[in-house]
Each structure stands twice: as structure tokens, then as C-alpha cells.
mmCIF file of C-alpha atoms in Angstrom:
data_model
loop_
_atom_site.group_PDB
_atom_site.id
_atom_site.type_symbol
_atom_site.label_atom_id
_atom_site.label_comp_id
_atom_site.label_asym_id
_atom_site.label_seq_id
_atom_site.Cartn_x
_atom_site.Cartn_y
_atom_site.Cartn_z
ATOM 1 C CA MET A 23 27.806 -2.040 -12.565
ATOM 2 C CA GLU A 24 29.260 1.401 -11.866
ATOM 3 C CA CYS A 25 31.171 2.289 -8.718
ATOM 4 C CA PHE A 26 29.795 5.281 -6.843
ATOM 5 C CA ASN A 27 31.410 7.600 -4.353
ATOM 6 C CA GLY A 28 28.735 10.173 -3.583
ATOM 7 C CA VAL A 29 25.030 10.673 -2.943
ATOM 8 C CA SER A 30 22.664 13.644 -2.874
ATOM 9 C CA ALA A 31 19.099 14.116 -1.645
ATOM 10 C CA ILE A 32 16.196 14.017 -4.114
ATOM 11 C CA ASN A 33 13.480 15.336 -1.782
ATOM 12 C CA GLU A 34 14.382 18.377 0.310
ATOM 13 C CA THR A 35 10.963 19.817 1.208
ATOM 14 C CA ILE A 36 7.912 18.598 3.069
ATOM 15 C CA LEU A 37 4.547 20.123 3.999
ATOM 16 C CA PRO A 38 3.562 20.882 7.621
ATOM 17 C CA SER A 39 1.811 18.128 9.545
ATOM 18 C CA ALA A 40 -1.681 19.610 9.093
ATOM 19 C CA SER A 41 -1.227 19.655 5.296
ATOM 20 C CA VAL A 42 0.046 16.112 4.929
ATOM 21 C CA ASP A 43 -2.400 13.362 4.029
ATOM 22 C CA THR A 44 -0.208 10.266 4.043
ATOM 23 C CA ASP A 45 -2.685 8.445 1.772
ATOM 24 C CA ALA A 46 -2.475 11.101 -0.955
ATOM 25 C CA TYR A 47 0.854 12.772 -0.223
ATOM 26 C CA GLN A 48 3.381 9.975 -0.390
ATOM 27 C CA LEU A 49 6.600 11.891 0.064
ATOM 28 C CA GLY A 50 9.530 9.635 0.692
ATOM 29 C CA LEU A 51 13.171 10.411 1.135
ATOM 30 C CA GLY A 52 15.315 9.446 -1.810
ATOM 31 C CA LEU A 53 18.897 9.642 -2.988
ATOM 32 C CA GLU A 54 20.765 10.090 -6.230
ATOM 33 C CA TYR A 55 23.997 8.189 -6.605
ATOM 34 C CA LYS A 56 27.021 9.745 -8.299
ATOM 35 C CA ASP A 57 30.088 8.203 -9.922
ATOM 36 C CA THR A 58 33.621 9.487 -9.462
ATOM 37 C CA GLU A 59 33.003 12.193 -12.083
ATOM 38 C CA GLY A 60 29.782 13.385 -10.450
ATOM 39 C CA ASN A 61 27.420 11.796 -12.979
ATOM 40 C CA VAL A 62 24.133 10.288 -11.784
ATOM 41 C CA ILE A 63 24.123 6.474 -11.845
ATOM 42 C CA GLN A 64 20.916 4.843 -13.065
ATOM 43 C CA ALA A 65 19.144 2.430 -10.709
ATOM 44 C CA ASP A 66 19.854 -0.654 -12.855
ATOM 45 C CA LYS A 67 23.578 0.090 -12.647
ATOM 46 C CA LEU A 68 23.737 0.098 -8.839
ATOM 47 C CA PRO A 69 25.122 -2.891 -6.897
ATOM 48 C CA GLU A 70 22.575 -5.514 -5.890
ATOM 49 C CA ASP A 71 23.742 -5.477 -2.276
ATOM 50 C CA LEU A 72 23.163 -1.730 -1.884
ATOM 51 C CA LYS A 73 21.692 -0.868 1.529
ATOM 52 C CA VAL A 74 20.208 2.516 2.453
ATOM 53 C CA SER A 75 18.795 3.706 5.773
ATOM 54 C CA PHE A 76 17.618 7.069 7.095
ATOM 55 C CA ALA A 77 17.472 8.700 10.517
ATOM 56 C CA ASP A 78 16.233 12.204 11.299
ATOM 57 C CA SER A 79 16.209 14.795 14.064
ATOM 58 C CA LYS A 80 12.397 14.900 14.496
ATOM 59 C CA ASP A 81 11.559 11.186 14.275
ATOM 60 C CA VAL A 82 9.380 11.893 11.231
ATOM 61 C CA PHE A 83 10.696 9.270 8.834
ATOM 62 C CA ALA A 84 11.001 5.528 9.034
ATOM 63 C CA GLU A 85 14.333 3.839 8.332
ATOM 64 C CA ASP A 86 13.263 3.280 4.721
ATOM 65 C CA GLY A 87 12.546 7.009 4.231
ATOM 66 C CA THR A 88 8.734 6.900 4.272
ATOM 67 C CA ILE A 89 6.707 9.103 6.640
ATOM 68 C CA ALA A 90 6.319 7.238 9.921
ATOM 69 C CA ASN A 91 5.111 9.944 12.338
ATOM 70 C CA LYS A 92 3.216 12.681 10.512
ATOM 71 C CA GLU A 93 2.415 14.424 13.792
ATOM 72 C CA ASN A 94 6.111 15.101 14.355
ATOM 73 C CA ILE A 95 6.497 17.267 11.273
ATOM 74 C CA PRO A 96 7.173 20.824 12.520
ATOM 75 C CA SER A 97 5.448 23.963 11.292
ATOM 76 C CA ALA A 98 6.440 25.771 8.109
ATOM 77 C CA ASN A 99 9.817 27.551 7.964
ATOM 78 C CA ASN A 100 11.396 24.925 10.188
ATOM 79 C CA SER A 101 13.657 22.108 9.071
ATOM 80 C CA ILE A 102 14.463 18.449 9.690
ATOM 81 C CA THR A 103 18.016 17.159 9.695
ATOM 82 C CA VAL A 104 18.321 13.804 7.952
ATOM 83 C CA VAL A 105 21.267 11.415 7.962
ATOM 84 C CA ALA A 106 21.451 8.824 5.185
ATOM 85 C CA THR A 107 23.688 5.764 5.496
ATOM 86 C CA VAL A 108 24.616 3.965 2.285
ATOM 87 C CA SER A 109 26.649 0.759 2.105
ATOM 88 C CA SER A 110 27.694 -1.929 -0.359
ATOM 89 C CA GLU A 111 30.099 -4.706 0.613
ATOM 90 C CA SER A 112 30.774 -5.666 -3.005
ATOM 91 C CA GLN A 113 31.885 -2.114 -3.813
ATOM 92 C CA ASP A 114 33.571 -1.508 -0.452
ATOM 93 C CA VAL A 115 31.353 1.528 0.090
ATOM 94 C CA ASN A 116 30.148 2.900 3.424
ATOM 95 C CA LEU A 117 28.906 6.477 3.156
ATOM 96 C CA THR A 118 27.116 8.764 5.590
ATOM 97 C CA GLU A 119 25.488 11.921 4.224
ATOM 98 C CA GLU A 120 23.641 14.644 6.151
ATOM 99 C CA PHE A 121 21.080 16.907 4.505
ATOM 100 C CA THR A 122 18.199 19.188 5.426
ATOM 101 C CA VAL A 123 14.499 18.806 4.633
ATOM 102 C CA ASN A 124 12.735 22.190 4.806
ATOM 103 C CA VAL A 125 9.103 22.454 5.900
ATOM 104 C CA VAL A 126 7.206 24.652 3.428
ATOM 105 C CA ASN A 127 3.675 26.080 3.282
ATOM 106 C CA ALA A 128 1.262 24.094 1.137
ATOM 107 C CA GLY A 129 0.052 27.204 -0.698
ATOM 108 C CA ASP A 130 3.482 28.647 -1.467
ATOM 109 C CA TRP A 131 4.757 28.211 -4.991
ATOM 110 C CA ALA A 132 7.269 25.482 -5.735
ATOM 111 C CA THR A 133 7.762 26.357 -9.406
ATOM 112 C CA VAL A 134 6.640 28.793 -12.105
ATOM 113 C CA SER A 135 6.554 27.132 -15.526
ATOM 114 C CA GLY A 136 4.889 29.856 -17.584
ATOM 115 C CA SER A 137 5.159 33.630 -17.818
ATOM 116 C CA GLN A 138 4.576 36.547 -20.175
ATOM 117 C CA LEU A 139 5.764 40.115 -20.620
ATOM 118 C CA LYS A 140 3.348 43.023 -20.751
ATOM 119 C CA ILE A 141 3.742 46.739 -21.378
ATOM 120 C CA ASP A 142 1.447 49.626 -20.539
ATOM 121 C CA ASN A 143 -1.244 49.768 -23.212
ATOM 122 C CA ASP A 144 -2.068 53.372 -22.300
ATOM 123 C CA ILE A 145 -0.674 55.526 -25.100
ATOM 124 C CA ASP A 146 -2.093 58.880 -23.993
ATOM 125 C CA GLY A 147 0.548 59.475 -21.345
ATOM 126 C CA ASP A 148 -1.662 58.703 -18.355
ATOM 127 C CA THR A 149 0.497 57.729 -15.374
ATOM 128 C CA ASP A 150 -1.953 54.988 -14.381
ATOM 129 C CA ALA A 151 -0.293 52.076 -16.195
ATOM 130 C CA SER A 152 -2.580 49.187 -17.066
ATOM 131 C CA TYR A 153 0.032 46.759 -18.459
ATOM 132 C CA ASP A 154 -2.455 44.782 -20.514
ATOM 133 C CA ASN A 155 -0.555 44.523 -23.796
ATOM 134 C CA THR A 156 1.375 41.247 -24.144
ATOM 135 C CA VAL A 157 4.677 41.493 -25.999
ATOM 136 C CA ASN A 158 7.434 39.132 -27.132
ATOM 137 C CA THR A 159 10.176 41.727 -27.569
ATOM 138 C CA ALA A 160 11.338 44.673 -25.508
ATOM 139 C CA VAL A 161 11.730 48.297 -26.537
ATOM 140 C CA VAL A 162 14.436 50.382 -24.898
ATOM 141 C CA GLY A 163 12.838 52.827 -22.503
ATOM 142 C CA ASP A 164 9.502 50.996 -22.148
ATOM 143 C CA ASP A 165 9.051 49.371 -18.736
ATOM 144 C CA MET A 166 7.590 45.887 -18.794
ATOM 145 C CA ILE A 167 5.943 43.716 -16.178
ATOM 146 C CA LEU A 168 6.736 40.004 -15.966
ATOM 147 C CA PHE A 169 3.509 38.124 -15.198
ATOM 148 C CA PRO A 170 3.387 34.456 -14.131
ATOM 149 C CA THR A 171 0.877 32.346 -16.065
ATOM 150 C CA VAL A 172 1.414 28.848 -14.647
ATOM 151 C CA ALA A 173 2.510 28.136 -11.075
ATOM 152 C CA THR A 174 2.608 24.932 -9.046
ATOM 153 C CA GLN A 175 2.043 25.081 -5.297
ATOM 154 C CA ASN A 176 3.973 22.962 -2.825
ATOM 155 C CA ASP A 177 0.913 20.746 -2.393
ATOM 156 C CA GLY A 178 0.891 19.986 -6.133
ATOM 157 C CA THR A 179 -1.988 22.299 -7.108
ATOM 158 C CA VAL A 180 -1.389 23.845 -10.542
ATOM 159 C CA LEU A 181 -2.565 27.437 -10.900
ATOM 160 C CA SER A 182 -3.361 28.418 -14.488
ATOM 161 C CA GLU A 183 -6.071 29.871 -16.690
ATOM 162 C CA GLU A 184 -6.602 26.401 -18.153
ATOM 163 C CA ASN A 185 -7.469 25.100 -14.675
ATOM 164 C CA ASP A 186 -9.828 28.040 -13.997
ATOM 165 C CA ASN A 187 -7.632 29.329 -11.180
ATOM 166 C CA ALA A 188 -5.439 31.756 -13.118
ATOM 167 C CA VAL A 189 -2.769 33.739 -11.284
ATOM 168 C CA GLN A 190 -3.087 37.525 -11.558
ATOM 169 C CA ASP A 191 0.327 38.488 -10.162
ATOM 170 C CA TRP A 192 3.189 36.940 -8.188
ATOM 171 C CA ASN A 193 1.015 36.795 -5.052
ATOM 172 C CA GLY A 194 3.846 37.778 -2.732
ATOM 173 C CA GLN A 195 5.929 34.800 -3.826
ATOM 174 C CA VAL A 196 8.977 36.724 -5.121
ATOM 175 C CA GLU A 197 12.021 36.731 -2.860
ATOM 176 C CA SER A 198 14.465 38.289 -5.314
ATOM 177 C CA VAL A 199 14.972 38.964 -9.009
ATOM 178 C CA GLU A 200 18.236 39.223 -10.946
ATOM 179 C CA THR A 201 19.411 39.986 -14.462
ATOM 180 C CA SER A 202 22.414 38.448 -16.165
ATOM 181 C CA ASP A 203 23.349 41.769 -17.794
ATOM 182 C CA VAL A 204 22.399 45.128 -16.263
ATOM 183 C CA THR A 205 23.608 46.920 -19.393
ATOM 184 C CA VAL A 206 20.775 45.235 -21.341
ATOM 185 C CA VAL A 207 17.928 45.205 -18.819
ATOM 186 C CA THR A 208 17.495 46.122 -15.159
ATOM 187 C CA VAL A 209 14.990 44.360 -12.920
ATOM 188 C CA SER A 210 13.191 45.116 -9.676
ATOM 189 C CA LYS A 211 10.362 43.850 -7.492
ATOM 190 C CA ASP A 212 7.929 45.706 -5.301
ATOM 191 C CA ALA A 213 8.034 45.420 -1.510
ATOM 192 C CA SER A 214 5.094 42.998 -1.417
ATOM 193 C CA GLY A 215 6.637 40.537 -3.870
ATOM 194 C CA ASP A 216 3.662 40.864 -6.207
ATOM 195 C CA THR A 217 5.213 42.668 -9.182
ATOM 196 C CA VAL A 218 8.400 42.157 -11.201
ATOM 197 C CA THR A 219 9.407 45.111 -13.418
ATOM 198 C CA LEU A 220 11.914 45.008 -16.280
ATOM 199 C CA ARG A 221 13.460 48.135 -17.815
ATOM 200 C CA PRO A 222 15.281 47.596 -21.158
ATOM 201 C CA ILE A 223 18.498 49.650 -21.316
ATOM 202 C CA SER A 224 20.079 48.648 -24.626
ATOM 203 C CA ALA A 225 19.798 46.149 -27.457
ATOM 204 C CA GLY A 226 20.984 42.665 -26.555
ATOM 205 C CA GLU A 227 19.997 39.545 -24.639
ATOM 206 C CA ALA A 228 19.772 38.955 -20.896
ATOM 207 C CA THR A 229 18.410 36.254 -18.634
ATOM 208 C CA VAL A 230 16.065 37.248 -15.810
ATOM 209 C CA THR A 231 15.969 34.935 -12.785
ATOM 210 C CA VAL A 232 13.177 35.051 -10.191
ATOM 211 C CA GLU A 233 13.812 33.351 -6.839
ATOM 212 C CA LEU A 234 10.618 32.325 -5.075
ATOM 213 C CA ALA A 235 10.056 33.147 -1.418
ATOM 214 C CA SER A 236 10.072 29.434 -0.619
ATOM 215 C CA GLY A 237 13.730 29.433 -1.683
ATOM 216 C CA LEU A 238 13.103 26.853 -4.393
#
């Protein structure tokens, strides 16, 4: 048995009331337990007398963290404040932790797990770039477009060519884009959040990070 001194929320998003089918969408609040060094403690290492209860600002969840009142879930872009109480007499632990559950649109993207780089395949100098040539390496001076290939919506739907619902662009889901080294590559997005452009500056390696509009 490992002694713990901290907890953190596992689930921090929920769909709006109209998008939640409690028979198919079994979201429940959950916690991770941390030891004194911040490492996650596995369930079989927790004390047997561990007690956990939840309370929230919208009366959405039951004490055990399951959805009790679906109709109380607010609309997207709102939030629910949750207070978790954790206790164990054998470990002399009595913790109270507050966290926020954000209400997100069902069709917004939760994650992007596949992408590819493309350059303009038009070699005659035409300014109408088609960006239909997939590449694995970058050439200094040649702009590239980062295309998503696999995306998962907040409702669990996976968008991909394999599922016959391929994504064509970022679909307005890009909030921001950053590069780890602007001397190697610069990055930008268009105003609509549909297109992410990379411009190689010099030889080297850089990491490009895309933050989704959902904030996830």
C-alpha cells in the first residue's frame, strides 16, 4: 500500500445536455491518486478504506460521480465546478480538491492522431497553389501545409479516410499553432482556423504544436 497526498481529475469535459445519451455516453468523474513524489498510484495499491465523493455547482453529478441530472448540464462553452472529497482513516488522509469540467460541443475535435505535410505540386509558377504533393521532409523556402488525417470528435466519432468520413482541412478547429524553433521553421494559421502553414527557414529539427479550439 502506498501513501498518497494528492489527486487530480481524469475527466474534465462533458457534452451539452442535448448531446448526452446516458445509456451510450457513460461519462463519470474520476480521480488519479499521486504519491509524495507526484507519481500515479495504481488502483490495487490504494487503501481499502478509501472513500471518494463528489459535489458540483450545477447538480449534474451524483455523489459517486455518475451523471444524475442530464438536464442540468449547461450549454457548450460553459463549465461545472466540481469538488471531490477523498478520505482514508488508515492513512490519515482527508483531502478536498476543486476542479472544472468544461462543456464542449459534440462535433468539435478532442484529438488529432494523424497528419501529413503537403507542398504545392504546381511547378509552373502559378500562384494558385494546389498542395497535393505529400512529403516527408521539408525544403528551405518551400511552404508546406499541415493536413489532419485522423481526428476524434468530442462525442467519440473518428473522422478518417478509413471510416469514409475523411477530413479535408482543419475545419475551423485550430486555436493556435507554435513552433519550438523559429530559426528552423515558422508556422501560421489562417483566420478561419482551417489551414496551418509551415515555412522552413534553415536545416534542423523543430516541433510544431497545434492547439485545438476546444482547448484540449
